[in-house]
Coordinates of C-alpha atoms in Angstrom, one line a residue:
X59 CA 76.8 -16.0 -12.4
X60 CA 76.4 -12.3 -13.2
X61 CA 78.9 -10.6 -15.5
X62 CA 82.1 -9.3 -13.9
X63 CA 85.7 -8.5 -14.5
X64 CA 88.1 -10.6 -12.4
X65 CA 91.4 -8.8 -11.6
X66 CA 94.3 -11.1 -12.4
X67 CA 96.9 -8.3 -11.9
X68 CA 96.0 -5.0 -10.4
X69 CA 98.7 -3.0 -12.1
X70 CA 100.0 0.1 -10.4
X71 CA 97.7 3.0 -9.6
X72 CA 94.5 1.6 -11.0
X73 CA 91.3 2.9 -9.2
X74 CA 87.6 3.0 -9.8
X75 CA 86.5 6.6 -10.6
X76 CA 83.5 8.6 -11.8
X77 CA 82.8 12.3 -11.9
X78 CA 83.5 12.7 -8.2
X79 CA 81.6 13.9 -5.0
X80 CA 80.5 17.3 -6.1
X81 CA 79.0 19.8 -3.6
X82 CA 80.5 18.2 -0.5
X83 CA 83.7 20.2 0.0
X84 CA 82.0 22.2 2.8
X85 CA 81.9 18.9 4.8
X86 CA 85.6 18.4 4.2
X87 CA 85.0 15.7 1.6
X88 CA 87.4 15.8 -1.4
X89 CA 86.1 15.8 -4.9
X90 CA 88.0 12.7 -6.1
X91 CA 86.8 11.4 -9.5
X92 CA 88.5 11.2 -12.9
X93 CA 91.6 13.4 -13.2
X94 CA 90.6 14.0 -16.8
X95 CA 86.8 14.0 -17.0
X96 CA 86.8 14.6 -20.7
X97 CA 88.7 11.4 -21.4
X98 CA 86.5 9.5 -19.0
X99 CA 83.4 10.8 -20.8
X100 CA 85.0 9.7 -24.1
X101 CA 85.5 6.1 -22.8
X102 CA 81.8 6.1 -21.7
X103 CA 80.7 7.5 -25.1
X104 CA 82.2 4.6 -27.0
X105 CA 79.7 2.4 -25.0
X106 CA 76.8 4.8 -24.9
X107 CA 77.1 4.9 -21.1
X108 CA 75.9 7.9 -19.1
X109 CA 78.9 10.2 -18.2
X110 CA 78.5 9.7 -14.5
X111 CA 79.0 5.9 -14.7
X112 CA 82.0 4.4 -12.9
X113 CA 85.1 3.2 -14.8
X114 CA 88.7 2.4 -14.2
X115 CA 91.4 5.1 -14.3
X116 CA 94.9 3.8 -15.1
X117 CA 98.1 5.4 -14.0
X118 CA 101.7 4.1 -14.5
X119 CA 100.9 0.4 -15.3
X120 CA 97.5 -1.1 -16.3
X121 CA 95.9 -4.2 -14.9
X122 CA 95.0 -7.6 -16.4
X123 CA 91.2 -8.3 -16.3
X124 CA 89.3 -11.5 -17.2
X125 CA 85.6 -11.6 -18.2
X126 CA 83.4 -13.9 -16.1
X127 CA 79.8 -15.0 -16.0
X128 CA 78.8 -13.4 -19.3
X129 CA 80.3 -11.4 -22.2
X130 CA 81.6 -7.9 -21.1
X131 CA 82.0 -5.0 -23.5
X132 CA 84.8 -2.6 -22.6
X133 CA 86.3 0.6 -24.1
X134 CA 89.9 1.8 -23.8
X135 CA 90.9 5.4 -24.1
X136 CA 94.4 6.8 -23.8
X137 CA 98.0 5.9 -24.7
X138 CA 98.3 2.4 -23.2
X139 CA 99.4 -0.9 -24.7
X140 CA 96.4 -3.2 -24.7
X141 CA 96.0 -6.9 -25.8
X142 CA 93.0 -9.1 -25.8
X143 CA 93.8 -12.7 -24.8
X144 CA 91.1 -15.0 -26.2
X145 CA 90.3 -18.3 -24.5
X146 CA 91.4 -20.2 -27.6
X147 CA 94.9 -18.8 -27.2
X148 CA 94.8 -16.0 -29.8
X149 CA 96.2 -12.6 -28.8
X150 CA 94.8 -9.5 -30.5
X151 CA 96.5 -6.1 -30.0
X152 CA 93.8 -3.5 -29.2
X153 CA 94.3 0.0 -30.4
X154 CA 93.3 2.8 -28.1
X155 CA 90.0 4.8 -28.4
X156 CA 87.9 1.8 -29.3
X157 CA 85.6 -0.8 -27.7
X158 CA 85.8 -4.6 -27.7
X159 CA 83.7 -7.5 -26.3
X160 CA 85.3 -10.0 -24.0
X161 CA 83.7 -13.4 -24.0
X162 CA 83.7 -15.4 -20.7
X163 CA 87.3 -16.4 -20.1
X164 CA 88.8 -13.8 -22.3
X165 CA 91.3 -11.4 -20.7
X166 CA 92.3 -7.8 -21.3
X167 CA 96.0 -7.1 -20.6
X168 CA 97.0 -3.4 -20.2
X169 CA 100.6 -2.3 -20.1
X170 CA 102.5 0.9 -19.4
X171 CA 100.4 4.0 -19.3
X172 CA 101.6 7.3 -20.8
X173 CA 99.9 10.0 -18.6
X174 CA 96.5 8.6 -18.0
X175 CA 94.1 6.0 -19.6
X176 CA 90.6 4.9 -18.9
X177 CA 88.8 1.6 -19.2
X178 CA 85.0 1.7 -19.2
X179 CA 82.5 -1.2 -19.3
X180 CA 79.1 -1.2 -20.8
X181 CA 76.6 -0.2 -18.1
X182 CA 79.4 1.0 -15.7
X183 CA 81.1 -0.7 -12.8
X184 CA 78.6 -1.7 -10.2
X185 CA 80.4 -0.8 -6.9
X186 CA 78.6 0.8 -4.0
X187 CA 77.8 4.5 -3.9
X188 CA 79.4 6.4 -1.0
X189 CA 78.1 10.0 -0.5
X190 CA 76.6 9.9 -4.0
X191 CA 79.7 8.7 -5.9
X192 CA 81.6 5.5 -6.6
X193 CA 84.9 7.4 -6.9
X194 CA 87.9 6.1 -5.0
X195 CA 89.6 8.4 -2.5
X196 CA 92.6 6.5 -1.2
X197 CA 93.6 8.8 1.6
X198 CA 90.2 8.4 3.3
X199 CA 89.6 4.8 2.1
X200 CA 86.4 5.9 0.6
X201 CA 84.5 4.6 -2.5
X202 CA 85.6 2.2 -5.2
X203 CA 86.8 -1.1 -3.9
X204 CA 87.2 -0.5 -0.2
X205 CA 88.8 2.8 -0.9
X206 CA 91.9 1.4 -2.5
X207 CA 93.6 0.6 -5.8
X208 CA 92.9 -2.7 -7.6
X209 CA 94.7 -5.8 -6.5
X210 CA 94.8 -9.5 -7.5
X211 CA 91.6 -11.3 -6.7
X212 CA 89.2 -8.3 -6.8
X213 CA 85.9 -8.8 -8.7
X214 CA 84.3 -5.9 -10.5
X215 CA 80.6 -6.5 -11.1
X216 CA 79.3 -5.0 -14.4
X217 CA 76.5 -5.4 -17.0
X218 CA 76.5 -8.2 -19.5
X219 CA 77.1 -7.1 -23.2
X220 CA 73.7 -7.2 -24.9
X221 CA 74.6 -6.2 -28.5
X222 CA 76.3 -7.8 -31.5
X223 CA 79.9 -8.5 -30.3
X224 CA 81.2 -8.0 -33.8
X225 CA 80.1 -4.4 -34.0
X226 CA 82.2 -2.1 -31.9
X227 CA 82.9 1.6 -31.8
X228 CA 86.1 3.5 -32.3
X229 CA 87.2 7.1 -32.8
X230 CA 90.3 9.2 -33.3
X231 CA 91.9 10.6 -30.1
X232 CA 90.1 13.6 -28.6
X233 CA 91.9 16.7 -29.9
X234 CA 94.2 18.4 -27.5
X235 CA 95.4 22.0 -27.2
X236 CA 99.3 22.0 -27.4
X237 CA 99.6 25.5 -25.9
X238 CA 100.5 26.6 -22.3
X239 CA 98.3 25.7 -19.4
X240 CA 95.9 28.6 -18.8
X241 CA 95.4 30.0 -15.4
X242 CA 93.5 32.8 -13.5
X243 CA 95.6 34.9 -11.1
X244 CA 95.0 34.4 -7.4
X245 CA 93.4 34.3 -5.1
X246 CA 96.6 35.3 -3.2
X247 CA 98.8 36.5 -6.1
X248 CA 99.3 39.7 -4.1
X249 CA 101.5 37.7 -1.7
X250 CA 104.2 37.6 -4.4
X251 CA 106.6 40.2 -5.8
X252 CA 105.9 41.6 -9.3
X253 CA 109.0 39.8 -10.4
X254 CA 107.7 36.5 -9.1
X255 CA 104.4 37.0 -11.0
X256 CA 106.3 37.7 -14.2
X257 CA 108.6 34.7 -13.7
X258 CA 105.6 32.4 -13.0
X259 CA 104.3 32.8 -16.6
X260 CA 107.7 33.2 -18.3
X261 CA 109.6 30.2 -16.9
X262 CA 109.7 26.6 -18.1
X263 CA 108.6 24.4 -15.2
X264 CA 109.2 20.7 -14.9
X265 CA 107.2 18.0 -13.1
X266 CA 109.0 16.2 -10.2
X267 CA 108.5 12.5 -9.3
X268 CA 106.3 13.7 -6.4
X269 CA 103.1 13.4 -8.3
X270 CA 99.9 11.6 -7.5
X271 CA 96.1 12.0 -7.6
X272 CA 96.3 14.7 -4.9
X273 CA 98.7 17.0 -6.7
X274 CA 102.0 17.5 -8.5
X275 CA 105.1 19.4 -7.5
X276 CA 106.9 21.6 -10.0
X277 CA 110.5 22.6 -10.1
X278 CA 111.9 25.8 -11.6
X279 CA 113.1 29.2 -10.4
X280 CA 112.0 30.1 -6.9
X281 CA 109.0 32.4 -6.7
X282 CA 109.6 35.1 -4.1
X283 CA 107.0 36.1 -1.6
X284 CA 106.7 39.8 -0.6
X285 CA 108.0 38.9 2.9
X286 CA 108.7 35.6 4.7
X287 CA 105.4 36.1 6.5
X288 CA 103.6 36.1 3.1
X289 CA 104.6 32.5 2.6
X290 CA 101.8 31.4 5.0
X291 CA 98.1 32.3 5.3
X292 CA 95.3 31.4 7.6
X293 CA 94.0 28.2 6.1
X294 CA 91.2 28.8 3.6
X295 CA 89.4 26.8 1.0
X296 CA 91.3 25.1 -1.9
X297 CA 90.0 23.3 -5.0
X298 CA 91.5 21.2 -7.8
X299 CA 93.6 23.5 -10.0
X300 CA 94.8 25.7 -7.2
X301 CA 98.5 26.4 -7.4
X302 CA 100.0 26.8 -3.9
X303 CA 103.5 28.2 -3.4
X304 CA 105.2 27.4 0.0
X305 CA 108.3 29.1 1.4
X306 CA 110.5 27.1 -1.0
X307 CA 109.1 29.1 -3.9
X308 CA 108.3 25.9 -5.8
X309 CA 104.7 25.5 -7.0
X310 CA 102.3 22.7 -6.0
X311 CA 99.3 22.1 -8.3
X312 CA 96.3 20.5 -6.6
X313 CA 94.4 17.8 -8.4
X314 CA 91.1 15.8 -7.9
X315 CA 92.0 14.2 -4.6
X316 CA 93.3 17.4 -3.0
X317 CA 92.3 18.4 0.5
X318 CA 89.6 21.0 1.0
X319 CA 91.7 23.7 2.9
X320 CA 95.3 24.8 2.8
X321 CA 97.6 27.3 4.4
X322 CA 99.9 28.2 1.5
X323 CA 99.2 31.3 -0.7
X324 CA 97.8 30.4 -4.1
X325 CA 99.4 32.4 -6.9
X326 CA 97.0 31.2 -9.6
X327 CA 94.4 28.6 -10.5
X328 CA 94.3 26.3 -13.5
X329 CA 91.2 26.9 -15.6
X330 CA 88.7 24.0 -15.9
X331 CA 89.2 23.5 -19.6
X332 CA 93.0 22.7 -19.1
X333 CA 93.0 20.8 -15.8
X334 CA 92.6 17.4 -17.3
X335 CA 95.3 18.1 -19.8
X336 CA 97.7 19.1 -17.0
X337 CA 96.9 15.9 -15.0
X338 CA 98.3 13.8 -17.8
X339 CA 101.2 16.1 -18.7
X340 CA 104.3 14.1 -19.8
X341 CA 106.9 14.1 -17.1
X342 CA 109.8 15.0 -19.5
X343 CA 108.0 17.9 -21.2
X344 CA 108.6 21.5 -20.0
X345 CA 105.4 23.2 -18.7
X346 CA 104.4 26.8 -19.2
X347 CA 101.5 28.8 -17.8
X348 CA 99.5 31.6 -19.5
X349 CA 97.4 34.0 -17.5
X350 CA 93.9 34.6 -18.9
X351 CA 90.8 36.6 -17.9
X352 CA 87.7 35.0 -16.4
X353 CA 85.8 35.6 -19.7
X354 CA 88.6 33.9 -21.7
X355 CA 88.4 30.9 -19.3
X356 CA 84.6 30.7 -19.9
X357 CA 85.2 30.8 -23.7
X358 CA 87.9 28.1 -23.4
X359 CA 85.4 25.8 -21.4
X360 CA 82.7 26.3 -24.1
X361 CA 85.2 25.5 -26.8
X362 CA 86.3 22.4 -24.9
X363 CA 82.6 21.2 -24.7
X364 CA 82.1 21.9 -28.4
X365 CA 85.3 20.0 -29.3
X366 CA 84.1 17.0 -27.2
X367 CA 80.6 17.1 -28.9
X368 CA 82.2 17.2 -32.4
X369 CA 84.4 14.3 -31.4
X370 CA 81.5 12.2 -30.2
X371 CA 79.6 12.8 -33.4
X372 CA 82.6 11.3 -35.3
X373 CA 82.4 7.9 -33.6
X374 CA 82.4 5.0 -36.0
X375 CA 81.4 1.4 -36.0
X376 CA 84.1 -1.2 -36.6
X377 CA 84.8 -4.9 -36.4
X378 CA 87.8 -6.0 -34.3
X379 CA 90.7 -7.9 -36.2
X380 CA 90.0 -11.6 -36.3
X381 CA 86.3 -11.3 -35.7
X382 CA 84.3 -14.0 -37.8
X383 CA 80.6 -13.6 -38.2
X384 CA 79.6 -17.2 -38.8
X385 CA 75.9 -16.5 -39.4
X386 CA 76.8 -14.0 -42.2
X387 CA 79.4 -16.4 -43.6
X388 CA 77.0 -19.4 -43.8
X389 CA 74.2 -17.2 -45.2
X390 CA 76.5 -16.1 -48.1
X391 CA 77.7 -19.6 -48.9
X392 CA 77.0 -20.5 -52.5
X393 CA 77.1 -24.3 -52.2
X394 CA 74.4 -26.5 -50.9
X395 CA 76.2 -27.7 -47.8
X396 CA 79.1 -26.9 -45.5
X397 CA 82.0 -29.3 -45.1
X398 CA 83.1 -29.6 -41.4
X399 CA 86.8 -30.6 -41.2
X400 CA 86.3 -32.9 -38.2
X401 CA 87.9 -36.3 -37.7
X402 CA 85.2 -38.9 -38.0
X403 CA 84.8 -42.6 -38.7
X404 CA 83.2 -42.0 -42.1
X405 CA 85.3 -39.9 -44.5
X406 CA 82.3 -37.7 -45.5
X407 CA 80.5 -37.6 -42.2
X408 CA 81.0 -33.8 -42.0
X409 CA 78.8 -33.0 -45.0
X410 CA 75.3 -31.9 -43.9
X411 CA 72.9 -31.1 -46.6
X412 CA 70.8 -28.0 -46.5
X413 CA 72.8 -26.3 -43.8

């Protein structure tokens, strides 16, 4: 049997993702893909996977997965409670931002997720390509596992672990910017009053429970359009990061699964460097926006890439708690034999010379 992860519990909101279906929006095909591509790349980097490989994105509550067929190496990135359940009955808490090898029968239990988390497997998840991507887009039932979230009984084919299971990788969390979410004005910021534009960057916004992979609704002071007619436009193209403002005056930020066209004016657009950070923004934390220039947005993206490269260079090898390298133990033994504590008819039957 080939290596796979058997889904014992699908959790809530767990989907297969990659970097998305780029270059197909003119066909009406949504991008999909990881809400935070930087964190997804980090999970892959802990396993030396290519960045475009498929992995699991966790939202709300993580799944429980069991290795089958062969050992499977996984990496967990994000703020999520994780436990490795060994076949012998041992339970080992797994810190975030590290890898671990699951032997056949071992299970990985993932609990409540703060924002987002990712689980990558060595070699990537082997689900079918659809329009050049393995990403799940639930609204069109495309990609991943039949275009839906994980559920009990699913089987995720993956590559068998081919390295020393005692040598894993870990790293500190990828550094984050704690400042406001940076945006570019427009493309329809001229549909709003000057006071509304000022209020947009001065107000504290809060996330509502209406939040999914398609977008997030914010609540705060109403942003006034120039006239009631300016609350609608002839539908034009939209992209992840666009901030639409309908007649209610309450912004809607579009995310990876967003549609390709929309009829609400867009007061601003979140820059690429900050979009992943916004996607995992804590629900209880006030949100502020900061308007920047296109050149500042470019500089921020280059800085983000540099920070990621510096993080990747700091990855370290480690051995998981409870790992026992028997070959090394026996090789360092200073006596001429090894006593095996087994119940046998002869009291010294466990002593094997020269071992």
